[in-house]
Coordinates of N, CA, C and O and ligand atoms in Angstrom, one line a residue:
M377 N -8.1 -12.8 -14.6 CA -7.1 -13.0 -14.3 C -7.2 -13.9 -13.2 O -7.8 -13.4 -11.8
D378 N -6.8 -15.3 -12.9 CA -6.5 -16.2 -11.8 C -6.6 -15.5 -11.4 O -5.2 -14.7 -11.3
V379 N -6.7 -15.3 -9.4 CA -6.8 -14.6 -8.5 C -4.9 -15.5 -7.8 O -3.8 -14.2 -7.7
L380 N -5.1 -17.0 -7.3 CA -3.4 -17.9 -7.8 C -2.1 -16.6 -8.7 O -1.2 -16.4 -7.9
E381 N -3.2 -16.7 -10.4 CA -1.4 -16.4 -10.6 C -1.1 -14.8 -10.3 O -0.5 -14.7 -10.1
A382 N -2.1 -14.1 -10.0 CA -2.0 -12.7 -9.5 C -0.8 -12.4 -8.5 O -0.2 -11.8 -8.4
A383 N -2.0 -13.7 -7.4 CA -0.3 -13.4 -5.9 C 0.9 -13.7 -6.2 O 0.9 -13.4 -6.1
K384 N 0.9 -15.0 -7.1 CA 1.9 -15.4 -7.7 C 3.1 -14.2 -8.3 O 4.2 -14.3 -8.5
G385 N 2.3 -14.0 -9.4 CA 2.8 -12.9 -10.1 C 3.4 -11.1 -10.3 O 4.3 -10.8 -11.1
R386 N 2.6 -11.1 -8.8 CA 3.1 -9.6 -8.7 C 4.1 -9.5 -8.0 O 4.7 -9.8 -7.7
R387 N 4.7 -8.6 -8.3 CA 6.4 -8.1 -8.0 C 6.3 -6.7 -7.3 O 5.4 -6.1 -8.2
S388 N 7.1 -6.2 -6.5 CA 7.7 -5.0 -6.1 C 8.1 -4.2 -6.8 O 9.1 -4.9 -8.0
T389 N 7.6 -3.2 -7.7 CA 8.3 -2.5 -9.1 C 8.6 -1.3 -8.6 O 8.1 0.2 -7.7
R390 N 10.5 -0.8 -8.9 CA 10.4 0.0 -8.1 C 11.4 1.3 -9.3 O 11.9 1.5 -9.5
A391 N 10.1 0.9 -11.1 CA 11.0 2.0 -11.8 C 9.9 1.9 -12.7 O 9.0 0.8 -13.2
F392 N 9.6 2.9 -13.4 CA 8.6 3.2 -13.6 C 8.6 3.8 -14.9 O 9.4 4.8 -15.1
K393 N 7.7 3.8 -16.2 CA 7.8 4.7 -17.5 C 7.1 5.6 -17.0 O 6.4 6.0 -16.6
I394 N 7.3 7.1 -18.0 CA 6.6 8.1 -17.7 C 5.4 8.1 -18.2 O 4.5 9.3 -17.8
Q395 N 4.5 7.1 -19.1 CA 3.2 6.9 -19.3 C 2.3 7.4 -17.9 O 1.8 6.8 -16.6
D396 N 1.2 7.8 -17.7 CA 0.4 8.6 -17.0 C -0.7 7.1 -16.5 O -1.4 6.4 -17.6
V397 N -1.2 7.2 -15.3 CA -2.4 6.4 -15.4 C -3.2 6.9 -15.0 O -3.5 8.0 -14.0
P398 N -4.1 7.5 -15.8 CA -5.4 7.6 -15.9 C -6.8 7.6 -14.8 O -6.3 6.4 -13.8
A399 N -7.2 8.3 -14.1 CA -7.6 8.8 -13.2 C -8.9 7.7 -12.9 O -9.0 7.4 -12.1
E400 N -9.4 6.9 -14.0 CA -10.6 5.9 -14.1 C -9.6 4.8 -13.5 O -10.4 4.0 -12.8
I401 N -8.5 4.2 -13.8 CA -7.4 3.5 -13.5 C -8.1 3.9 -11.9 O -7.9 2.8 -10.9
V402 N -6.9 5.0 -11.6 CA -6.2 5.5 -9.8 C -8.2 4.7 -9.2 O -8.1 4.3 -8.3
E403 N -9.5 5.2 -9.8 CA -10.2 4.7 -8.8 C -10.7 3.5 -8.9 O -11.4 2.9 -7.6
K404 N -11.0 2.8 -10.1 CA -10.6 0.9 -10.5 C -10.5 0.9 -8.6 O -10.3 -0.3 -8.4
L405 N -8.8 0.8 -8.7 CA -7.8 0.9 -8.0 C -8.7 1.5 -6.2 O -8.4 -0.1 -5.0
I406 N -9.1 1.8 -6.2 CA -9.8 2.9 -4.8 C -10.6 1.8 -4.7 O -11.5 1.1 -3.8
E407 N -11.4 1.6 -6.0 CA -12.8 0.7 -6.0 C -12.0 -1.4 -5.1 O -13.4 -1.4 -4.3
A408 N -11.0 -1.3 -5.9 CA -10.7 -2.7 -4.7 C -10.5 -2.6 -3.6 O -11.1 -3.1 -2.5
A409 N -9.9 -1.4 -3.4 CA -9.1 -1.5 -2.0 C -10.9 -0.9 -0.6 O -10.5 -2.5 0.1
R410 N -11.5 -0.6 -1.1 CA -12.7 -0.4 -0.7 C -13.6 -2.1 0.3 O -14.2 -2.2 0.7
W411 N -13.2 -3.0 -0.9 CA -14.1 -4.3 -1.0 C -13.2 -4.9 -0.2 O -13.4 -6.3 0.0
A412 N -12.1 -4.5 0.7 CA -11.1 -5.2 1.6 C -12.2 -5.6 2.7 O -12.9 -4.5 3.2
P413 N -11.7 -6.6 3.6 CA -12.8 -6.8 4.4 C -12.2 -6.0 5.4 O -11.0 -5.8 5.8
S414 N -12.5 -6.0 6.5 CA -12.3 -4.7 8.2 C -12.7 -6.0 9.4 O -13.9 -5.9 9.6
A415 N -12.2 -5.6 9.9 CA -13.3 -6.0 12.0 C -14.4 -4.8 11.4 O -14.4 -4.1 12.0
G416 N -15.3 -5.5 11.6 CA -16.3 -4.7 12.5 C -16.4 -4.2 10.9 O -18.3 -3.1 11.5
N417 N -16.4 -3.6 9.8 CA -16.7 -3.7 8.7 C -16.7 -2.5 9.0 O -17.1 -1.4 8.5
I418 N -15.9 -1.3 10.1 CA -16.2 -0.5 10.0 C -15.3 0.1 8.9 O -14.9 1.5 9.0
Q419 N -14.4 -0.5 8.5 CA -13.4 0.1 7.1 C -12.7 1.8 7.6 O -13.3 2.7 7.2
P420 N -11.8 1.4 8.2 CA -10.2 2.0 9.2 C -10.0 2.8 7.5 O -9.1 3.5 8.4
W421 N -9.6 3.1 6.6 CA -8.8 3.4 5.3 C -9.2 5.0 4.6 O -10.5 5.3 4.8
E422 N -8.3 5.2 4.8 CA -8.9 6.7 4.3 C -7.2 6.9 3.0 O -6.2 5.9 3.5
F423 N -7.3 7.8 2.0 CA -6.6 7.4 0.7 C -6.3 8.7 0.1 O -7.1 9.4 0.5
I424 N -4.9 8.9 0.0 CA -4.4 9.7 -0.4 C -3.2 10.4 -1.3 O -2.9 9.3 -1.8
I425 N -4.6 10.5 -2.6 CA -3.8 10.0 -4.2 C -3.2 11.5 -4.0 O -3.8 13.0 -4.6
V426 N -1.5 11.2 -5.1 CA -0.8 11.9 -5.0 C -0.2 12.7 -6.0 O -0.3 11.2 -6.2
R427 N 0.0 12.7 -6.8 CA 0.4 13.8 -8.4 C 1.4 14.8 -8.1 O 2.0 13.9 -9.2
K428 N 1.5 15.7 -7.5 CA 2.1 17.1 -7.8 C 3.5 16.8 -7.3 O 4.2 15.9 -6.1
P429 N 4.4 16.3 -8.2 CA 5.3 15.8 -8.1 C 6.7 16.8 -7.2 O 7.7 16.3 -6.4
K430 N 6.0 17.5 -6.2 CA 6.6 18.9 -5.3 C 6.4 17.8 -4.4 O 7.7 17.6 -3.9
I431 N 5.0 17.4 -3.5 CA 4.9 16.4 -2.7 C 5.3 15.4 -3.2 O 5.7 14.4 -2.0
K432 N 5.7 14.3 -4.0 CA 6.6 12.9 -4.4 C 8.0 13.5 -3.9 O 8.2 12.3 -2.8
R433 N 8.2 14.4 -4.4 CA 9.8 14.3 -4.0 C 10.1 14.8 -2.5 O 10.8 14.2 -1.9
R434 N 9.4 15.4 -2.0 CA 9.1 15.2 -0.5 C 8.8 14.1 -0.3 O 10.0 13.5 1.7
L435 N 8.5 13.6 -0.6 CA 8.0 12.0 0.1 C 9.0 11.1 -0.6 O 9.4 10.1 0.5
V436 N 9.5 11.4 -0.9 CA 11.4 10.4 -1.3 C 12.4 11.1 -0.2 O 12.5 10.0 0.7
E437 N 12.0 12.2 0.1 CA 12.8 12.2 1.8 C 13.0 11.2 2.5 O 13.4 11.0 3.9
A438 N 10.8 11.3 3.2 CA 10.7 11.0 4.0 C 10.6 9.4 3.7 O 10.2 8.7 4.5
T439 N 11.1 8.8 2.3 CA 11.4 7.5 2.7 C 12.8 7.7 2.7 O 13.4 6.0 2.1
L440 N 14.0 7.8 3.1 CA 15.0 7.8 3.1 C 15.9 8.0 2.1 O 16.5 6.9 1.5
D441 N 14.8 8.6 1.2 CA 15.5 8.6 -0.5 C 15.3 7.4 -0.9 O 16.4 6.9 -2.1
Q442 N 14.2 7.0 -1.4 CA 13.6 5.9 -1.9 C 13.6 6.5 -3.7 O 11.9 6.8 -3.5
M443 N 14.4 7.3 -4.4 CA 13.4 7.7 -5.1 C 12.8 7.0 -6.0 O 11.8 7.8 -7.0
F444 N 12.5 6.1 -6.5 CA 11.8 5.7 -7.6 C 10.0 6.0 -7.1 O 9.5 5.9 -7.8
I445 N 9.9 6.5 -6.1 CA 8.4 6.8 -5.5 C 8.3 8.0 -6.8 O 7.3 8.4 -7.5
E446 N 8.7 9.0 -6.6 CA 9.1 10.3 -7.8 C 8.8 10.1 -9.2 O 8.3 10.4 -10.2
E447 N 9.5 8.7 -9.4 CA 8.8 8.0 -10.9 C 7.6 7.8 -11.0 O 7.2 7.9 -12.4
A448 N 7.1 7.8 -10.1 CA 5.7 7.0 -10.6 C 4.7 8.0 -10.4 O 5.0 8.5 -9.8
P449 N 4.3 7.9 -12.0 CA 3.0 9.3 -12.3 C 2.2 9.5 -10.9 O 1.3 10.8 -10.8
V450 N 1.7 7.7 -10.2 CA 0.7 8.6 -9.3 C 0.8 7.7 -8.1 O 2.1 6.5 -8.0
V451 N 0.8 7.8 -6.9 CA 1.2 7.5 -5.4 C 0.0 7.5 -4.0 O -0.9 9.0 -4.7
I452 N -0.6 6.1 -4.0 CA -1.6 6.2 -2.4 C -0.5 6.2 -1.6 O -0.8 5.0 -1.5
V453 N -1.3 6.8 -1.0 CA -1.1 6.6 0.5 C -1.5 6.2 1.2 O -3.3 7.3 1.3
V454 N -1.6 4.9 1.8 CA -2.6 4.3 2.5 C -2.2 4.8 4.0 O -1.7 4.1 4.7
C455 N -4.1 5.3 4.7 CA -3.5 5.9 6.1 C -4.7 4.9 7.1 O -6.3 4.6 6.2
A456 N -4.5 4.9 7.9 CA -5.8 4.1 9.2 C -5.9 4.3 10.2 O -5.7 6.0 10.7
N457 N -7.5 5.0 10.0 CA -8.0 5.8 10.8 C -8.6 5.0 12.2 O -9.2 4.6 12.6
E458 N -7.0 5.2 13.0 CA -6.8 4.4 14.1 C -8.5 5.3 14.9 O -8.5 4.5 15.9
A459 N -8.4 6.0 15.0 CA -9.5 6.6 16.1 C -10.6 5.9 15.8 O -11.5 5.2 16.8
R460 N -11.4 5.6 14.1 CA -12.9 4.7 14.5 C -12.5 3.4 14.3 O -13.2 2.7 15.3
S461 N -11.2 3.3 14.4 CA -10.9 1.3 14.8 C -11.1 1.5 16.6 O -11.5 0.7 17.3
S462 N -10.7 2.5 17.7 CA -10.7 2.3 18.4 C -11.8 2.3 19.9 O -12.0 2.4 20.2
Q463 N -12.7 3.6 18.4 CA -14.1 3.4 18.7 C -14.8 2.1 19.3 O -15.7 2.0 20.2
G464 N -14.4 1.3 18.2 CA -15.5 0.6 17.7 C -14.3 -0.6 18.9 O -15.2 -1.5 19.5
Y465 N -13.5 -0.8 18.7 CA -12.5 -1.9 19.5 C -11.1 -1.5 20.3 O -10.8 -2.8 20.7
G466 N -11.3 -0.9 21.1 CA -10.7 -0.2 22.0 C -8.7 -0.2 21.8 O -8.9 -0.3 20.6
M467 N -8.4 -0.7 22.2 CA -7.1 -1.0 21.9 C -6.4 -1.5 20.8 O -5.7 -1.4 20.1
R468 N -7.5 -2.8 20.9 CA -7.1 -3.7 20.1 C -7.1 -3.3 18.6 O -6.5 -3.3 17.2
G469 N -8.9 -2.2 18.8 CA -9.2 -1.5 17.1 C -7.7 -1.3 16.7 O -7.4 -1.1 15.7
K470 N -7.5 -0.1 17.7 CA -6.0 0.9 16.9 C -4.9 0.5 16.6 O -4.3 0.7 16.0
T471 N -4.7 -0.6 17.5 CA -3.0 -0.8 17.7 C -3.1 -2.3 16.1 O -2.1 -2.5 16.1
L472 N -4.5 -3.3 16.1 CA -4.3 -4.2 15.7 C -4.6 -4.6 14.6 O -4.5 -4.3 13.4
Y473 N -6.7 -3.9 14.1 CA -7.2 -4.5 13.6 C -7.0 -3.2 12.4 O -7.2 -3.6 11.1
C474 N -6.8 -2.1 13.0 CA -7.0 -1.1 12.1 C -5.9 -1.1 10.9 O -5.5 -0.7 9.5
I475 N -4.7 -1.5 11.4 CA -3.1 -1.8 10.7 C -4.0 -3.6 9.6 O -3.1 -3.1 8.5
Q476 N -4.7 -4.8 10.1 CA -5.0 -5.1 9.4 C -5.7 -5.0 8.2 O -5.2 -4.9 7.2
D477 N -6.5 -4.4 8.5 CA -7.0 -3.6 7.6 C -7.2 -2.8 6.5 O -7.2 -3.4 5.6
T478 N -6.3 -1.9 6.9 CA -5.5 -1.2 5.7 C -4.2 -1.8 5.0 O -4.7 -2.0 4.0
A479 N -3.4 -3.0 5.5 CA -2.7 -3.6 5.0 C -3.5 -4.2 3.8 O -3.8 -4.8 2.6
A480 N -5.0 -5.5 4.1 CA -5.8 -5.7 2.7 C -6.0 -5.5 1.7 O -6.0 -5.5 1.1
A481 N -5.9 -3.7 2.5 CA -7.1 -2.9 1.6 C -5.4 -2.6 0.8 O -5.8 -2.3 -1.0
I482 N -4.6 -2.6 0.6 CA -3.0 -2.8 -0.2 C -2.9 -3.7 -1.0 O -2.7 -3.5 -2.2
Q483 N -3.0 -4.5 -0.2 CA -2.6 -5.8 -1.2 C -3.8 -5.7 -2.3 O -3.4 -5.8 -3.2
N484 N -5.2 -5.7 -1.6 CA -6.4 -5.2 -2.8 C -5.5 -4.6 -4.3 O -6.0 -4.7 -5.7
I485 N -5.3 -3.3 -3.7 CA -4.8 -2.9 -5.0 C -3.4 -3.2 -5.3 O -3.3 -2.6 -6.9
N486 N -2.0 -3.5 -4.7 CA -1.1 -4.2 -5.7 C -1.7 -4.7 -7.1 O -1.1 -4.9 -7.9
L487 N -2.7 -6.5 -5.7 CA -3.1 -7.2 -6.9 C -4.0 -6.2 -8.3 O -3.8 -7.1 -9.3
T488 N -4.7 -5.4 -8.1 CA -5.2 -5.0 -9.1 C -5.1 -3.6 -9.6 O -5.2 -4.5 -11.5
A489 N -3.3 -3.9 -9.1 CA -2.9 -2.6 -10.4 C -2.5 -3.7 -11.2 O -2.1 -3.3 -12.7
Y490 N -1.6 -4.8 -10.3 CA -0.9 -5.8 -11.4 C -1.7 -6.8 -12.6 O -1.2 -6.6 -13.8
S491 N -3.1 -6.6 -12.3 CA -4.3 -7.2 -13.3 C -4.5 -5.9 -14.3 O -4.8 -6.2 -15.7
F492 N -4.1 -4.8 -14.0 CA -4.2 -4.0 -15.4 C -2.5 -3.4 -15.7 O -2.7 -2.8 -16.5
G493 N -2.0 -4.2 -15.5 CA -0.2 -4.4 -16.3 C 0.5 -3.4 -15.8 O 0.9 -2.6 -15.8
L494 N 0.0 -2.7 -14.7 CA 0.6 -1.8 -13.5 C 1.6 -2.3 -12.4 O 1.1 -3.5 -12.0
G495 N 2.8 -1.2 -12.1 CA 3.3 -1.8 -10.8 C 3.6 -1.1 -9.5 O 2.6 -0.2 -9.9
T496 N 3.8 -1.8 -8.6 CA 3.4 -1.2 -7.7 C 4.4 -1.1 -7.1 O 5.4 -2.5 -7.3
C497 N 4.7 -0.6 -5.9 CA 5.5 -1.3 -4.4 C 5.0 -0.3 -3.2 O 5.0 0.4 -2.9
W498 N 4.4 -1.5 -2.2 CA 4.3 -1.3 -0.9 C 5.4 -0.3 -0.2 O 6.5 -1.4 0.4
V499 N 5.5 0.4 0.4 CA 6.8 1.0 0.5 C 6.7 1.4 2.3 O 5.4 2.1 2.9
G500 N 6.5 0.9 3.0 CA 6.6 1.4 4.3 C 7.8 1.7 5.6 O 7.3 1.8 6.7
A501 N 9.1 1.7 4.6 CA 9.9 2.9 5.6 C 10.2 4.2 5.5 O 10.1 4.5 4.1
F502 N 9.3 4.4 6.0 CA 10.0 6.5 5.8 C 8.9 6.7 7.8 O 8.5 6.2 8.5
R503 N 9.4 8.2 7.2 CA 9.4 8.3 8.8 C 8.4 9.5 9.0 O 7.5 10.2 8.4
E504 N 7.1 8.9 9.7 CA 6.2 8.9 10.1 C 5.4 9.8 10.1 O 4.7 10.9 9.9
E505 N 6.3 10.9 11.4 CA 6.3 12.6 11.1 C 6.1 13.4 10.2 O 5.2 13.8 9.9
E506 N 7.0 13.0 9.0 CA 7.9 13.5 8.2 C 6.2 13.7 7.5 O 6.3 14.7 6.9
A507 N 5.4 12.4 7.2 CA 5.0 12.0 6.1 C 3.7 13.1 6.9 O 3.2 13.6 6.0
R508 N 3.9 12.4 7.8 CA 2.5 13.4 8.5 C 1.5 14.6 8.3 O 1.2 15.5 7.4
E509 N 3.3 15.2 8.3 CA 3.4 17.1 8.0 C 2.9 17.1 6.4 O 2.6 18.0 6.1
I510 N 4.2 16.9 5.6 CA 4.5 16.6 4.1 C 1.8 16.4 4.0 O 1.9 17.6 3.0
L511 N 1.2 15.5 3.9 CA 0.5 15.3 3.6 C -0.3 16.0 4.7 O -2.2 15.6 4.0
K512 N -0.3 16.8 5.6 CA -1.6 17.7 6.6 C -1.8 16.4 6.9 O -3.4 16.6 7.3
I513 N -1.7 15.2 7.7 CA -2.4 14.3 8.1 C -2.8 14.6 9.4 O -1.9 15.0 10.5
P514 N -4.5 14.8 9.5 CA -4.6 15.0 11.4 C -4.1 14.0 12.6 O -4.4 12.7 11.8
H515 N -4.3 14.0 13.6 CA -4.1 13.4 14.4 C -5.8 12.7 14.6 O -6.5 12.4 14.6
G516 N -4.9 10.7 14.4 CA -5.8 9.8 14.9 C -6.1 9.1 13.4 O -6.8 8.3 13.6
I517 N -5.5 10.0 12.9 CA -4.8 9.0 11.4 C -3.2 8.6 11.3 O -2.3 9.3 11.4
R518 N -3.4 7.4 10.5 CA -1.5 6.7 10.8 C -2.0 6.5 9.9 O -2.0 5.4 9.0
P519 N -0.6 7.1 9.1 CA 0.2 7.1 7.2 C 0.1 5.6 7.3 O 1.2 5.0 8.5
V520 N 0.1 4.1 6.8 CA 0.7 3.2 7.0 C 1.6 2.9 5.6 O 2.6 2.2 5.6
A521 N 1.3 3.0 4.6 CA 1.9 2.9 3.7 C 2.0 3.5 2.4 O 0.4 4.9 2.1
I522 N 3.2 3.8 1.4 CA 3.6 5.1 0.5 C 3.8 3.8 -0.8 O 4.3 2.6 -0.9
V523 N 2.6 3.6 -1.5 CA 2.4 2.8 -2.5 C 2.5 3.6 -4.2 O 1.1 3.9 -4.5
P524 N 3.5 4.0 -4.4 CA 3.7 4.2 -6.2 C 3.4 3.3 -6.6 O 3.5 2.2 -6.6
I525 N 2.8 3.7 -8.2 CA 1.8 3.0 -9.2 C 2.3 3.7 -10.3 O 2.8 5.0 -10.9
G526 N 2.4 2.9 -11.6 CA 2.6 3.2 -12.9 C 3.0 2.0 -13.9 O 3.6 1.4 -13.2
Y527 N 3.4 2.2 -14.8 CA 3.5 1.2 -15.8 C 5.1 0.8 -15.3 O 6.4 1.4 -15.4
P528 N 5.7 -0.7 -15.2 CA 6.9 -0.9 -14.6 C 8.0 -0.5 -16.1 O 7.3 -1.1 -17.4
A529 N 9.3 -0.6 -15.6 CA 10.4 -0.2 -16.6 C 10.9 -1.2 -16.5 O 12.4 -0.9 -16.8
E530 N 10.2 -1.8 -15.6 CA 11.7 -3.2 -15.5 C 10.5 -4.5 -15.3 O 9.3 -4.5 -14.6
A531 N 10.8 -5.9 -15.3 CA 10.4 -6.7 -15.2 C 11.7 -7.5 -13.6 O 12.4 -8.5 -14.3
P532 N 11.0 -7.0 -12.1 CA 12.1 -8.3 -11.4 C 11.8 -9.5 -11.6 O 10.9 -9.9 -11.6
T533 N 12.6 -9.8 -10.8 CA 13.2 -11.9 -10.8 C 12.5 -11.9 -9.7 O 12.6 -10.9 -8.4
P534 N 11.4 -12.5 -9.0 CA 11.1 -13.3 -8.3 C 12.0 -13.5 -7.2 O 13.0 -14.0 -7.4
R535 N 11.5 -12.8 -6.1 CA 12.1 -12.5 -5.1 C 12.1 -14.6 -4.4 O 10.5 -14.6 -4.6
S536 N 12.3 -15.2 -3.8 CA 12.6 -16.5 -3.2 C 11.5 -16.3 -2.3 O 11.1 -15.0 -1.3
R537 N 10.5 -17.1 -1.6 CA 9.8 -18.0 -0.8 C 10.4 -18.7 -0.3 O 11.1 -19.7 -0.5
K538 N 9.9 -18.5 1.4 CA 10.5 -20.0 2.3 C 9.0 -20.7 1.8 O 8.0 -20.8 1.1
P539 N 9.4 -22.3 2.1 CA 9.2 -23.0 1.0 C 7.9 -23.1 2.0 O 7.6 -24.0 3.6
I540 N 7.0 -24.5 1.4 CA 5.7 -24.9 2.5 C 6.0 -25.9 4.0 O 5.3 -25.0 4.9
S541 N 7.1 -26.3 3.3 CA 7.1 -27.1 4.9 C 8.2 -26.2 5.9 O 7.8 -26.6 6.9
Q542 N 8.4 -25.2 6.2 CA 8.5 -24.6 6.8 C 7.6 -23.4 7.5 O 8.0 -23.1 8.6
I543 N 6.4 -23.1 6.8 CA 5.7 -22.4 7.2 C 3.9 -22.8 8.0 O 3.8 -22.0 8.4
V544 N 4.6 -23.8 7.5 CA 2.9 -24.3 7.6 C 2.7 -25.5 9.6 O 4.2 -26.6 9.4
H545 N 2.0 -25.8 10.0 CA 1.9 -26.3 11.2 C 0.9 -27.2 10.9 O -0.1 -26.1 10.8
Y546 N 0.5 -28.3 11.8 CA -0.8 -28.9 11.0 C -1.3 -29.2 13.1 O -0.5 -29.5 13.6
E547 N -2.2 -28.6 12.7 CA -3.1 -28.9 14.2 C -2.6 -28.0 15.2 O -2.9 -27.0 16.0
T548 N -1.4 -28.6 15.5 CA -1.0 -27.5 16.4 C 0.2 -26.2 15.8 O 0.8 -27.3 14.9
F549 N 0.8 -25.7 16.9 CA 2.3 -25.2 16.4 C 3.4 -26.0 15.9 O 4.3 -26.3 14.9
Ligands
FMN839 C1 5.1 -3.6 5.4 C2 6.2 -3.8 3.8 C3 6.9 -2.6 3.5 C4 7.7 -3.3 2.9 N1 8.7 -1.8 2.7 C5 9.6 -1.2 1.8 C6 10.5 0.1 1.5 O1 9.9 0.7 2.1 N2 10.8 0.0 0.4 C7 10.9 -1.0 -0.6 O2 11.8 -1.2 -2.2 N3 10.1 -2.3 -0.4 C8 8.9 -2.5 0.6 N4 8.7 -3.4 0.7 C9 8.3 -4.0 -0.7 C10 9.5 -5.8 -0.3 O3 11.3 -5.7 -0.2 C11 8.6 -6.5 -1.1 O4 7.5 -7.4 -1.3 C12 9.5 -8.2 -0.5 O5 10.9 -7.9 -0.9 C13 9.1 -9.0 -2.1 O6 8.9 -8.9 -3.4 P1 8.1 -8.6 -4.2 O7 7.6 -8.2 -3.2 O8 8.8 -8.3 -5.6 O9 7.3 -10.5 -3.8 C14 7.6 -3.3 1.9 C15 7.2 -4.3 2.1 C16 6.0 -4.7 2.9 C17 4.9 -6.0 3.5

């Protein structure tokens, strides 16, 4: 699949079919994620793969009732290892690089999933402490995004984008 086509065609999916997502495909998504760029190649990402309905249900609560998370057969929670990034780059590593690095990994997951005919949604609105407790995430690791993945049961209309003229600056801001 053409990369621009994937970047433009991917949509946030919030309704999923009951159809399962095989483990081999999930592995490919993780494979795509781990090839993302990262500051100093520190690779501060950690992935929690959730399939158990009981855990997904608790994640729904942590996300202020984003029910579609429960519908997805698999959910990947992408975390940033702040401790590892701060060892390399201090405060900038902890507060900026590890978030950028994990964001790149998340988008690799989204685009690769799309290329397999899967839908995903980048869920960032959740109570962090609650997610940490549910998933037993240790100190120094920060959950960044909850990504439900499944075969789409909807074809969302594309949301608008700002025109290029409004966001691009030449030479100086
Ligand atoms: C950092 C971040 C956090 C987001 N959090 C949520 C969320 O909590 N729930 C949700 O339904 N969508 C969430 N989204 C998805 C956005 O709403 C969506 O990407 C945007 O509306 C554009 O639509 P599109 O992805 O279909 O192009 C989030 C996206 C990003 C990048």
